[in-house]
Short mmCIF file of C-alpha atoms in Angstrom, two decimals:
data_model
loop_
_atom_site.label_atom_id
_atom_site.label_comp_id
_atom_site.label_asym_id
_atom_site.label_seq_id
_atom_site.Cartn_x
_atom_site.Cartn_y
_atom_site.Cartn_z
CA MET L 1114 162.27 -97.87 -165.10
CA VAL L 1115 159.42 -96.42 -166.79
CA ASP L 1116 156.34 -96.62 -164.96
CA ASP L 1117 153.23 -93.74 -164.70
CA GLU L 1118 152.25 -95.14 -161.32
CA PRO L 1119 154.92 -93.57 -158.49
CA SER L 1120 154.25 -96.12 -156.46
CA MET L 1121 154.84 -99.24 -159.56
CA ARG L 1122 158.18 -96.87 -159.60
CA ASP L 1123 158.91 -96.26 -155.90
CA VAL L 1124 158.53 -100.41 -155.14
CA LEU L 1125 161.18 -101.18 -158.28
CA GLU L 1126 163.53 -98.85 -157.44
CA ILE L 1127 163.96 -99.97 -153.63
CA LEU L 1128 164.09 -103.68 -155.10
CA PHE L 1129 166.85 -103.47 -157.41
CA THR L 1130 168.92 -100.57 -155.61
CA ARG L 1131 169.03 -102.53 -153.21
CA ALA L 1132 170.30 -105.17 -155.05
CA GLY L 1133 173.10 -103.37 -155.95
CA PHE L 1134 171.90 -101.24 -159.19
CA GLU L 1135 171.65 -98.02 -160.15
CA VAL L 1136 167.71 -96.84 -160.87
CA THR L 1137 166.41 -93.65 -163.25
CA CYS L 1138 162.65 -93.56 -163.02
CA ALA L 1139 161.03 -91.53 -165.48
CA GLY L 1140 157.38 -91.56 -165.35
CA SER L 1141 156.17 -90.51 -169.34
CA VAL L 1142 157.55 -91.02 -172.88
CA LYS L 1143 159.15 -88.08 -173.07
CA ASP L 1144 160.99 -88.34 -170.05
CA ALA L 1145 162.48 -91.47 -170.91
CA THR L 1146 163.20 -90.84 -174.28
CA THR L 1147 165.00 -87.35 -172.03
CA ALA L 1148 166.93 -89.47 -170.25
CA LEU L 1149 167.97 -92.39 -172.86
CA GLY L 1150 169.26 -89.14 -174.87
CA GLY L 1151 171.47 -88.14 -171.79
CA VAL L 1152 173.04 -91.59 -170.22
CA SER L 1153 174.39 -94.96 -171.29
CA PHE L 1154 172.03 -97.32 -169.45
CA ASP L 1155 172.56 -101.57 -169.79
CA LEU L 1156 168.66 -102.21 -169.05
CA VAL L 1157 165.37 -100.52 -169.56
CA LEU L 1158 162.29 -102.02 -167.76
CA THR L 1159 159.41 -100.65 -169.48
CA ASP L 1160 154.99 -100.42 -168.88
CA MET L 1161 153.49 -101.15 -172.26
CA LYS L 1162 150.66 -98.23 -171.14
CA LEU L 1163 152.08 -94.96 -170.14
CA GLY L 1164 148.80 -92.25 -169.95
CA SER L 1165 149.21 -90.98 -172.93
CA GLY L 1166 152.11 -92.88 -174.64
CA SER L 1167 153.54 -96.49 -174.87
CA GLY L 1168 155.72 -98.42 -173.79
CA MET L 1169 156.76 -99.42 -177.72
CA GLU L 1170 157.72 -95.74 -178.52
CA VAL L 1171 160.82 -96.02 -175.50
CA LEU L 1172 161.57 -99.25 -176.87
CA ARG L 1173 161.88 -97.75 -180.00
CA ALA L 1174 163.85 -95.25 -178.67
CA ALA L 1175 166.61 -96.93 -176.66
CA ARG L 1176 166.61 -99.59 -179.78
CA ALA L 1177 168.02 -96.62 -181.59
CA LEU L 1178 170.38 -95.58 -179.48
CA LYS L 1179 174.16 -96.68 -180.97
CA GLU L 1180 174.94 -98.82 -178.10
CA PRO L 1181 171.29 -99.76 -177.09
CA PRO L 1182 170.30 -101.65 -173.89
CA GLU L 1183 168.71 -104.26 -173.56
CA VAL L 1184 164.75 -104.14 -173.00
CA ILE L 1185 161.86 -105.72 -170.54
CA VAL L 1186 157.93 -104.57 -171.15
CA ILE L 1187 156.20 -105.49 -168.21
CA THR L 1188 152.42 -106.32 -169.47
CA ALA L 1189 149.08 -106.37 -167.79
CA PHE L 1190 147.70 -109.80 -167.67
CA GLY L 1191 145.79 -111.37 -171.35
CA THR L 1192 147.65 -108.70 -173.78
CA ALA L 1193 150.85 -111.04 -174.29
CA ALA L 1194 150.32 -110.30 -177.59
CA SER L 1195 151.34 -106.76 -177.83
CA ALA L 1196 154.37 -107.75 -175.80
CA VAL L 1197 155.50 -110.68 -178.64
CA GLU L 1198 155.43 -107.52 -181.20
CA ALA L 1199 157.45 -105.78 -178.59
CA MET L 1200 160.02 -109.10 -179.27
CA ARG L 1201 159.57 -108.49 -182.72
CA GLU L 1202 160.60 -105.24 -182.40
CA GLY L 1203 164.50 -105.72 -180.18
CA ALA L 1204 162.69 -106.30 -176.97
CA TYR L 1205 164.20 -109.05 -174.92
CA HIS L 1206 161.75 -110.56 -173.48
CA TYR L 1207 158.27 -109.69 -170.81
CA ILE L 1208 156.87 -110.00 -167.86
CA CYS L 1209 153.25 -110.81 -167.45
CA LYS L 1210 151.24 -108.49 -164.04
CA PRO L 1211 151.39 -109.30 -161.84
CA PHE L 1212 154.29 -110.80 -161.16
CA ASP L 1213 157.04 -112.01 -158.85
CA ASN L 1214 160.26 -109.61 -157.66
CA GLU L 1215 162.29 -112.91 -157.57
CA GLU L 1216 161.42 -113.45 -161.39
CA LEU L 1217 161.96 -109.95 -162.29
CA ARG L 1218 165.36 -110.24 -160.61
CA LEU L 1219 166.04 -113.53 -162.36
CA LEU L 1220 164.63 -111.74 -165.91
CA VAL L 1221 167.04 -108.74 -165.43
CA GLN L 1222 170.04 -111.03 -164.90
CA LYS L 1223 169.76 -112.96 -167.67
CA ALA L 1224 169.00 -110.19 -169.98
CA LEU L 1225 172.16 -108.33 -168.26
CA GLU L 1226 174.24 -111.83 -169.93
CA LYS L 1227 173.10 -111.35 -173.04
CA LYS L 1228 174.17 -107.29 -173.14
CA LEU L 1229 178.08 -108.29 -171.36
CA LEU L 1230 178.20 -110.88 -174.18
CA ARG L 1231 177.04 -108.61 -177.10
CA GLN L 1232 179.49 -106.68 -175.65
CA GLU L 1233 182.06 -109.86 -175.53
CA ASN L 1234 182.09 -110.31 -179.27
CA ARG L 1235 181.90 -106.83 -180.39
CA SER L 1236 185.39 -106.58 -178.32
CA LEU L 1237 186.62 -109.95 -180.44
CA ARG L 1238 185.70 -108.45 -183.68
CA ALA L 1239 187.22 -105.31 -183.20
CA GLN L 1240 190.38 -107.12 -181.98
CA LEU L 1241 189.90 -109.28 -184.99
CA ALA L 1242 190.23 -106.59 -187.00
CA PRO L 1243 193.74 -105.23 -189.13
CA GLY L 1244 196.11 -104.03 -187.29
CA ALA L 1245 194.37 -104.85 -184.21
CA GLY L 1246 196.83 -107.18 -182.80
CA MET L 1247 199.62 -105.17 -182.80
CA LEU L 1248 199.64 -104.06 -179.40
CA ALA L 1249 201.17 -108.40 -178.47
CA VAL L 1250 203.43 -107.88 -181.59
CA GLY L 1251 207.14 -106.73 -181.53
CA ARG L 1252 209.38 -106.96 -184.05
CA SER L 1253 212.29 -108.00 -181.76
CA PRO L 1254 213.18 -110.96 -182.13
CA ARG L 1255 211.62 -112.27 -178.30
CA MET L 1256 208.71 -110.75 -179.42
CA GLU L 1257 208.77 -112.96 -183.45
CA ALA L 1258 209.78 -115.81 -181.13
CA ILE L 1259 207.13 -115.87 -178.79
CA MET L 1260 204.68 -114.45 -181.27
CA GLY L 1261 205.24 -117.79 -183.48
CA LEU L 1262 204.73 -119.95 -179.89
CA VAL L 1263 201.18 -118.92 -179.90
CA GLU L 1264 200.48 -119.51 -183.04
CA LYS L 1265 201.74 -123.02 -182.92
CA VAL L 1266 199.88 -123.63 -179.28
CA ALA L 1267 196.84 -121.26 -179.93
CA ALA L 1268 194.90 -124.52 -181.36
CA THR L 1269 195.44 -126.82 -178.77
CA ARG L 1270 193.69 -127.19 -175.37
CA THR L 1271 197.21 -127.05 -173.42
CA THR L 1272 197.59 -125.14 -170.81
CA VAL L 1273 199.76 -122.30 -170.81
CA LEU L 1274 201.31 -120.00 -168.22
CA ILE L 1275 202.56 -116.93 -169.20
CA TYR L 1276 205.50 -114.87 -167.12
CA GLY L 1277 206.26 -111.74 -167.01
CA GLU L 1278 206.65 -107.92 -164.87
CA SER L 1279 203.49 -106.09 -164.28
CA GLY L 1280 202.84 -104.04 -167.44
CA THR L 1281 204.22 -105.93 -170.29
CA GLY L 1282 201.29 -107.16 -171.64
CA LYS L 1283 200.25 -110.61 -170.11
CA GLU L 1284 196.58 -110.87 -170.77
CA LEU L 1285 197.30 -109.22 -174.39
CA ILE L 1286 198.98 -112.64 -175.11
CA ALA L 1287 196.49 -114.60 -173.70
CA ARG L 1288 193.68 -112.72 -176.07
CA ALA L 1289 196.03 -113.46 -179.27
CA LEU L 1290 196.29 -116.82 -177.97
CA HIS L 1291 192.19 -116.66 -178.02
CA LEU L 1292 192.27 -114.64 -180.71
CA LYS L 1293 194.22 -116.92 -183.06
CA SER L 1294 192.47 -120.33 -181.97
CA PRO L 1295 189.36 -122.30 -182.92
CA ARG L 1296 187.81 -120.42 -179.74
CA ALA L 1297 188.15 -117.10 -181.08
CA GLY L 1298 183.69 -116.87 -181.33
CA HIS L 1299 183.74 -117.89 -177.76
CA PRO L 1300 184.39 -115.69 -174.61
CA PHE L 1301 187.51 -114.38 -173.17
CA LEU L 1302 186.82 -113.98 -169.45
CA PRO L 1303 189.97 -112.83 -167.53
CA VAL L 1304 189.87 -113.13 -163.87
CA ASN L 1305 192.27 -111.47 -161.11
CA CYS L 1306 192.72 -113.66 -158.98
CA ALA L 1307 195.00 -110.86 -156.40
CA ALA L 1308 191.98 -108.49 -156.43
CA LEU L 1309 189.25 -111.81 -155.35
CA SER L 1310 188.84 -112.65 -151.63
CA GLU L 1311 189.22 -116.63 -151.61
CA GLY L 1312 185.50 -117.58 -151.27
CA VAL L 1313 184.49 -114.61 -153.37
CA LEU L 1314 187.42 -116.36 -156.23
CA GLU L 1315 185.70 -119.66 -155.53
CA SER L 1316 182.30 -118.03 -156.20
CA GLU L 1317 183.32 -116.37 -159.45
CA LEU L 1318 185.41 -119.14 -161.06
CA PHE L 1319 183.15 -122.45 -160.11
CA GLY L 1320 179.81 -120.69 -159.43
CA HIS L 1321 177.01 -121.13 -156.79
CA VAL L 1322 173.68 -122.44 -156.34
CA LYS L 1323 171.43 -119.86 -154.68
CA GLY L 1324 170.71 -119.84 -150.67
CA SER L 1325 174.46 -120.96 -150.27
CA PHE L 1326 175.49 -118.05 -148.73
CA THR L 1327 174.03 -114.09 -147.80
CA GLY L 1328 173.28 -112.53 -151.21
CA ALA L 1329 173.09 -115.77 -153.05
CA THR L 1330 169.52 -115.49 -153.92
CA SER L 1331 169.74 -117.14 -157.16
CA ASP L 1332 171.52 -119.68 -159.40
CA ARG L 1333 174.99 -118.42 -160.59
CA LEU L 1334 177.16 -119.95 -163.11
CA GLY L 1335 181.34 -119.73 -162.66
CA LEU L 1336 182.99 -118.04 -165.57
CA LEU L 1337 184.55 -121.56 -165.95
CA ALA L 1338 181.20 -122.46 -167.29
CA ALA L 1339 179.88 -119.34 -168.71
CA ALA L 1340 182.95 -119.39 -170.87
CA GLY L 1341 181.49 -122.03 -173.05
CA GLU L 1342 184.68 -123.25 -175.30
CA GLY L 1343 185.92 -119.95 -174.95
CA THR L 1344 189.49 -119.14 -172.59
CA VAL L 1345 189.20 -118.23 -169.53
CA LEU L 1346 192.80 -116.03 -168.13
CA LEU L 1347 193.38 -116.86 -164.25
CA ASP L 1348 195.64 -113.33 -163.84
CA GLU L 1349 198.27 -113.16 -160.97
CA ILE L 1350 197.98 -116.95 -160.32
CA GLY L 1351 200.62 -116.54 -157.97
CA GLU L 1352 198.13 -114.66 -155.00
CA VAL L 1353 195.80 -117.71 -155.05
CA PRO L 1354 195.54 -118.56 -151.37
CA PRO L 1355 197.07 -122.57 -150.07
CA ALA L 1356 193.52 -123.58 -150.00
CA MET L 1357 192.05 -122.17 -153.56
CA GLN L 1358 195.67 -123.50 -155.23
CA VAL L 1359 194.19 -127.23 -153.93
CA LYS L 1360 190.43 -126.66 -155.63
CA LEU L 1361 192.32 -125.53 -158.98
CA LEU L 1362 194.70 -128.36 -159.13
CA ARG L 1363 191.47 -130.62 -159.20
CA VAL L 1364 189.41 -128.83 -161.92
CA LEU L 1365 192.79 -129.29 -163.46
CA GLN L 1366 193.18 -132.89 -163.02
CA GLU L 1367 188.78 -133.50 -163.48
CA ARG L 1368 187.68 -130.81 -166.12
CA LYS L 1369 184.93 -130.70 -163.52
CA VAL L 1370 183.89 -127.99 -161.23
CA LYS L 1371 182.42 -128.14 -158.42
CA PRO L 1372 179.80 -124.19 -157.11
CA VAL L 1373 179.72 -123.52 -154.18
CA GLY L 1374 176.83 -124.73 -152.25
CA SER L 1375 176.11 -127.64 -154.27
CA SER L 1376 177.82 -131.67 -153.82
CA GLN L 1377 177.26 -131.98 -158.04
CA GLU L 1378 180.16 -131.12 -159.99
CA VAL L 1379 180.13 -129.45 -163.53
CA PRO L 1380 182.29 -130.54 -166.57
CA PHE L 1381 183.38 -127.65 -168.53
CA GLN L 1382 184.70 -127.05 -172.26
CA ALA L 1383 186.98 -123.84 -171.38
CA ARG L 1384 190.82 -123.46 -171.92
CA LEU L 1385 193.15 -122.42 -168.88
CA VAL L 1386 195.95 -119.97 -169.49
CA ALA L 1387 197.15 -118.13 -166.31
CA ALA L 1388 199.39 -115.01 -166.02
CA THR L 1389 201.96 -113.99 -162.78
CA ASN L 1390 204.39 -111.71 -162.90
CA ARG L 1391 206.13 -114.30 -159.50
CA ASN L 1392 208.41 -116.26 -159.89
CA LEU L 1393 206.75 -119.70 -159.00
CA ASP L 1394 209.90 -121.67 -158.83
CA ALA L 1395 210.94 -119.91 -156.37
CA GLU L 1396 207.43 -119.65 -154.79
CA VAL L 1397 206.83 -123.44 -154.81
CA LYS L 1398 210.77 -123.76 -152.73
CA ALA L 1399 209.46 -121.16 -150.31
CA GLY L 1400 206.20 -123.38 -149.62
CA ARG L 1401 204.03 -121.04 -151.36
CA PHE L 1402 203.00 -122.31 -154.20
CA ARG L 1403 201.41 -126.05 -154.89
CA GLU L 1404 204.45 -128.24 -156.78
CA ASP L 1405 201.98 -130.21 -158.51
CA LEU L 1406 199.62 -127.98 -159.75
CA LEU L 1407 202.97 -125.57 -161.01
CA TYR L 1408 203.24 -128.99 -163.22
CA ARG L 1409 199.61 -128.69 -164.36
CA LEU L 1410 199.87 -124.70 -165.23
CA ASN L 1411 203.50 -124.83 -167.29
CA VAL L 1412 202.45 -127.16 -169.93
CA ILE L 1413 203.82 -124.57 -171.94
CA THR L 1414 205.92 -121.61 -171.19
CA LEU L 1415 205.60 -118.13 -172.26
CA GLU L 1416 208.05 -115.54 -170.59
CA LEU L 1417 207.82 -112.11 -171.87
CA PRO L 1418 210.77 -109.39 -171.74
CA PRO L 1419 210.41 -106.34 -170.03
CA LEU L 1420 210.33 -103.34 -172.36
CA ARG L 1421 213.77 -102.20 -171.64
CA GLU L 1422 214.49 -105.48 -172.95
CA ARG L 1423 213.19 -104.56 -176.47
CA ALA L 1424 213.67 -100.96 -177.36
CA GLU L 1425 213.13 -101.54 -180.80
CA ASP L 1426 209.42 -101.94 -180.64
CA ILE L 1427 209.01 -98.94 -178.43
CA PRO L 1428 208.53 -96.15 -181.21
CA LEU L 1429 206.17 -98.97 -182.78
CA LEU L 1430 204.28 -99.82 -179.89
CA ALA L 1431 203.85 -95.47 -179.22
CA SER L 1432 202.71 -94.54 -182.81
CA HIS L 1433 200.06 -97.57 -182.31
CA PHE L 1434 198.68 -96.46 -179.41
CA LEU L 1435 199.07 -92.58 -180.83
CA ALA L 1436 197.25 -93.56 -183.80
CA ARG L 1437 194.28 -94.73 -181.34
CA LEU L 1438 194.21 -92.15 -179.75
CA VAL L 1439 193.99 -89.49 -182.40
CA GLU L 1440 190.61 -92.09 -184.10
CA GLU L 1441 189.49 -91.65 -180.29
CA VAL L 1442 190.29 -87.33 -179.86
CA GLY L 1443 189.36 -86.59 -183.49
CA ARG L 1444 192.58 -84.68 -184.00
CA PRO L 1445 194.10 -86.29 -187.04
CA GLY L 1446 197.43 -84.04 -187.23
CA LEU L 1447 198.77 -85.29 -184.55
CA HIS L 1448 201.98 -86.91 -184.37
CA PHE L 1449 205.74 -87.92 -182.32
CA THR L 1450 208.54 -85.50 -183.29
CA GLN L 1451 212.07 -87.64 -183.91
CA GLU L 1452 213.32 -86.18 -180.78
CA ALA L 1453 210.15 -87.33 -178.94
CA LEU L 1454 210.52 -90.21 -180.06
CA LYS L 1455 214.20 -90.48 -179.27
CA VAL L 1456 213.41 -89.78 -175.97
CA LEU L 1457 210.59 -92.97 -175.77
CA ALA L 1458 213.16 -95.03 -176.79
CA GLY L 1459 215.61 -94.13 -174.14
CA TYR L 1460 213.84 -94.76 -171.04
CA ALA L 1461 213.62 -97.53 -169.46
CA TRP L 1462 210.43 -98.12 -169.02
CA PRO L 1463 209.85 -99.44 -165.36
CA GLY L 1464 205.95 -99.59 -165.91
CA ASN L 1465 206.34 -101.81 -169.00
CA VAL L 1466 204.02 -100.99 -171.90
CA ARG L 1467 201.27 -100.03 -169.95
CA GLN L 1468 203.10 -97.07 -168.77
CA LEU L 1469 204.05 -95.88 -172.46
CA GLN L 1470 200.75 -96.28 -173.25
CA ASN L 1471 199.83 -93.77 -170.11
CA ILE L 1472 202.54 -91.01 -171.18
CA ILE L 1473 201.24 -90.80 -174.15
CA GLU L 1474 198.07 -90.70 -173.18
CA ARG L 1475 199.45 -87.97 -170.79
CA ALA L 1476 200.49 -86.13 -174.02
CA VAL L 1477 197.76 -86.19 -176.20
CA THR L 1478 195.71 -84.66 -173.36
CA LEU L 1479 197.75 -82.17 -171.90
CA SER L 1480 199.24 -80.95 -175.80
CA GLU L 1481 198.03 -78.31 -177.18
CA GLY L 1482 199.74 -78.45 -180.94
CA ASP L 1483 199.73 -80.93 -183.49
CA ALA L 1484 203.41 -81.77 -182.53
CA LEU L 1485 204.32 -83.59 -179.80
CA GLY L 1486 207.76 -83.22 -179.03
CA PRO L 1487 209.94 -83.93 -176.14
CA GLU L 1488 208.71 -81.08 -174.55
CA THR L 1489 204.88 -82.76 -173.74
CA LEU L 1490 206.43 -85.99 -172.28
CA PRO L 1491 207.34 -86.14 -168.61
CA ALA L 1492 210.57 -83.95 -167.33
CA THR L 1493 211.62 -87.94 -166.02
CA LEU L 1494 211.83 -89.18 -169.06
CA ARG L 1495 214.06 -86.38 -170.42
CA GLY L 1496 216.49 -86.68 -167.59
CA GLU L 1497 215.53 -83.55 -166.20
CA PRO L 1498 214.23 -82.73 -162.55
CA ALA L 1499 210.71 -82.33 -162.29
CA ILE L 1500 211.15 -79.24 -160.90
CA PRO L 1501 212.10 -75.58 -162.67
CA THR L 1502 215.69 -75.23 -161.24
CA GLY L 1503 215.48 -71.38 -162.87
CA ASP L 1504 215.00 -67.69 -161.72
CA VAL L 1505 210.79 -67.67 -160.70
CA GLN L 1506 209.49 -64.04 -161.07
CA VAL L 1507 206.71 -63.62 -158.85
CA PRO L 1508 203.76 -61.00 -159.13
CA VAL L 1509 202.88 -58.97 -156.65
CA GLY L 1510 199.38 -60.61 -155.02
CA PHE L 1511 200.44 -63.96 -155.85
CA SER L 1512 199.44 -66.78 -153.77
CA LEU L 1513 201.63 -70.31 -154.50
CA GLU L 1514 198.42 -72.56 -152.08
CA ARG L 1515 195.66 -70.55 -154.46
CA PHE L 1516 197.96 -71.17 -157.67
CA LEU L 1517 198.73 -75.03 -156.80
CA ASP L 1518 194.98 -75.76 -156.07
CA ASP L 1519 193.80 -74.04 -159.51
CA SER L 1520 197.15 -76.03 -161.27
CA GLU L 1521 195.83 -79.39 -159.44
CA ARG L 1522 191.96 -79.15 -160.06
CA ARG L 1523 192.87 -78.46 -164.14
CA TYR L 1524 194.80 -81.57 -164.43
CA LEU L 1525 192.06 -83.36 -163.04
CA LEU L 1526 189.18 -82.30 -164.58
CA ALA L 1527 191.24 -82.54 -167.90
CA ALA L 1528 192.49 -86.13 -167.07
CA LEU L 1529 188.59 -87.31 -166.47
CA LYS L 1530 187.40 -85.34 -169.36
CA ARG L 1531 189.69 -88.12 -171.37
CA THR L 1532 189.05 -90.83 -170.02
CA ASP L 1533 185.65 -90.30 -170.32
CA GLY L 1534 184.68 -89.62 -166.18
CA VAL L 1535 186.60 -93.78 -165.56
CA LYS L 1536 188.58 -92.64 -162.54
CA THR L 1537 191.08 -95.34 -162.23
CA ARG L 1538 191.74 -94.66 -165.89
CA ALA L 1539 192.72 -90.87 -165.20
CA ALA L 1540 194.19 -91.75 -161.89
CA GLU L 1541 197.05 -94.19 -163.78
CA LEU L 1542 197.07 -90.92 -166.58
CA LEU L 1543 198.19 -88.63 -164.46
CA GLY L 1544 200.87 -91.45 -161.89
CA LEU L 1545 198.16 -91.50 -159.28
CA SER L 1546 196.67 -94.34 -156.72
CA PHE L 1547 193.87 -94.42 -156.83
CA ARG L 1548 193.08 -93.57 -153.59
CA SER L 1549 195.32 -90.12 -154.26
CA PHE L 1550 192.85 -89.62 -156.92
CA ARG L 1551 189.89 -90.00 -155.10
CA TYR L 1552 191.72 -88.56 -152.19
CA ARG L 1553 192.35 -84.97 -154.11
CA LEU L 1554 188.57 -85.03 -156.26
CA ALA L 1555 187.29 -85.10 -152.23
CA LYS L 1556 189.80 -81.92 -151.75
CA HIS L 1557 188.12 -79.98 -155.35
CA GLY L 1558 184.69 -80.80 -154.05
CA LEU L 1559 184.54 -82.55 -157.40
CA VAL L 1560 183.47 -86.24 -155.98
CA ASP L 1561 179.81 -85.71 -155.87
CA GLU L 1562 179.55 -83.65 -159.18
CA LEU L 1563 181.85 -86.94 -161.03
CA GLU L 1564 180.63 -89.75 -159.38
CA ASP L 1565 181.03 -93.05 -162.44
CA PRO L 1566 179.04 -95.57 -161.75
CA ARG L 1567 181.82 -97.81 -163.21
CA GLN L 1568 184.20 -97.11 -159.95
CA SER L 1569 183.53 -98.59 -156.18
#
């Protein structure tokens, strides 16, 4: 929020903070450009007149960034011509003073939706690049058979149900279906059904109208409508409550959704793909899942094998993960030794592909040289006890508690640095639950210092 009037900054900071946004305020062009150079923002809201400067300077600084935020310009009534000029230079839109707070909130929401779609399109283009589909491809006969079926059904609107243990890459296969279809230029929108309560899930999928519940300050499209002609992945479909199962069944039958609080049904064009790690046939017999919904979902079924059943794919996947990390960290000499690859291929991988990825991130993060040998892998992978059993020398004045605290702090900071401060990924990298990771950060006084707005 850029404005040279403190009262205006205060009012808008309160308005958007209450709406759930993290707000940074600047009172001049200089302060704004300094802030833009230090933090990645999603949106800039700037007044056109800024004392000795202009909102146009803020706009140009924002649009020159590698990942430019959307920019909304506030202008006095009667000077809309300058705002139109700002739009020619890349501003999302403008709003004239005096403005209605609700009007401004809606404009901000639309601008952020545009940014989200742009990020989605960029992600799709990246996945369409050569080699980007490597994670969904393997040399094992079972993976080749699955990808062959993906090729056959990708162009259809047929609903697909993907089975597989946690971490086997169900979402990657769903993305492969999307990218190999005529829908590839449209959004791919996954939703984790297990992570949302029934009411939130209904609103997320079907949308809601203004006033339908506390906090519904405007109409909102659900994912099924917002995806357009794209694809919506219903991940962890086996966790959906019975009442929601009834609504999903009707949606699949009618190809229409009814937003929460509305009496009107809205047709949608998106393709539905579902994924689960549960045996839905057993869930049906136990009375926890509707049989008629299962029939609607499993028109085509894809069963992903666990990584332990396709060991020949492990070196291929490991090399792919490492190649991505080499590019990210700028260490072109990194490579696995043959001994390390043998260790990786011989492990059972209970966490499947996701665990493999985390182990390789850990090896890269903690390695000092270019060669990633068996010693860079956890002791459990090598079949060794996690705690050394040899003689240990204890120097005079040694404090075990201080040593353990210092070691823990170093590993926490290393993991956060490796994951750009994303705490959920850092927790996975260290093999910790998110709750345990947060506890350890707090213990070392790192929570406030490293607080990441992308995490709850």
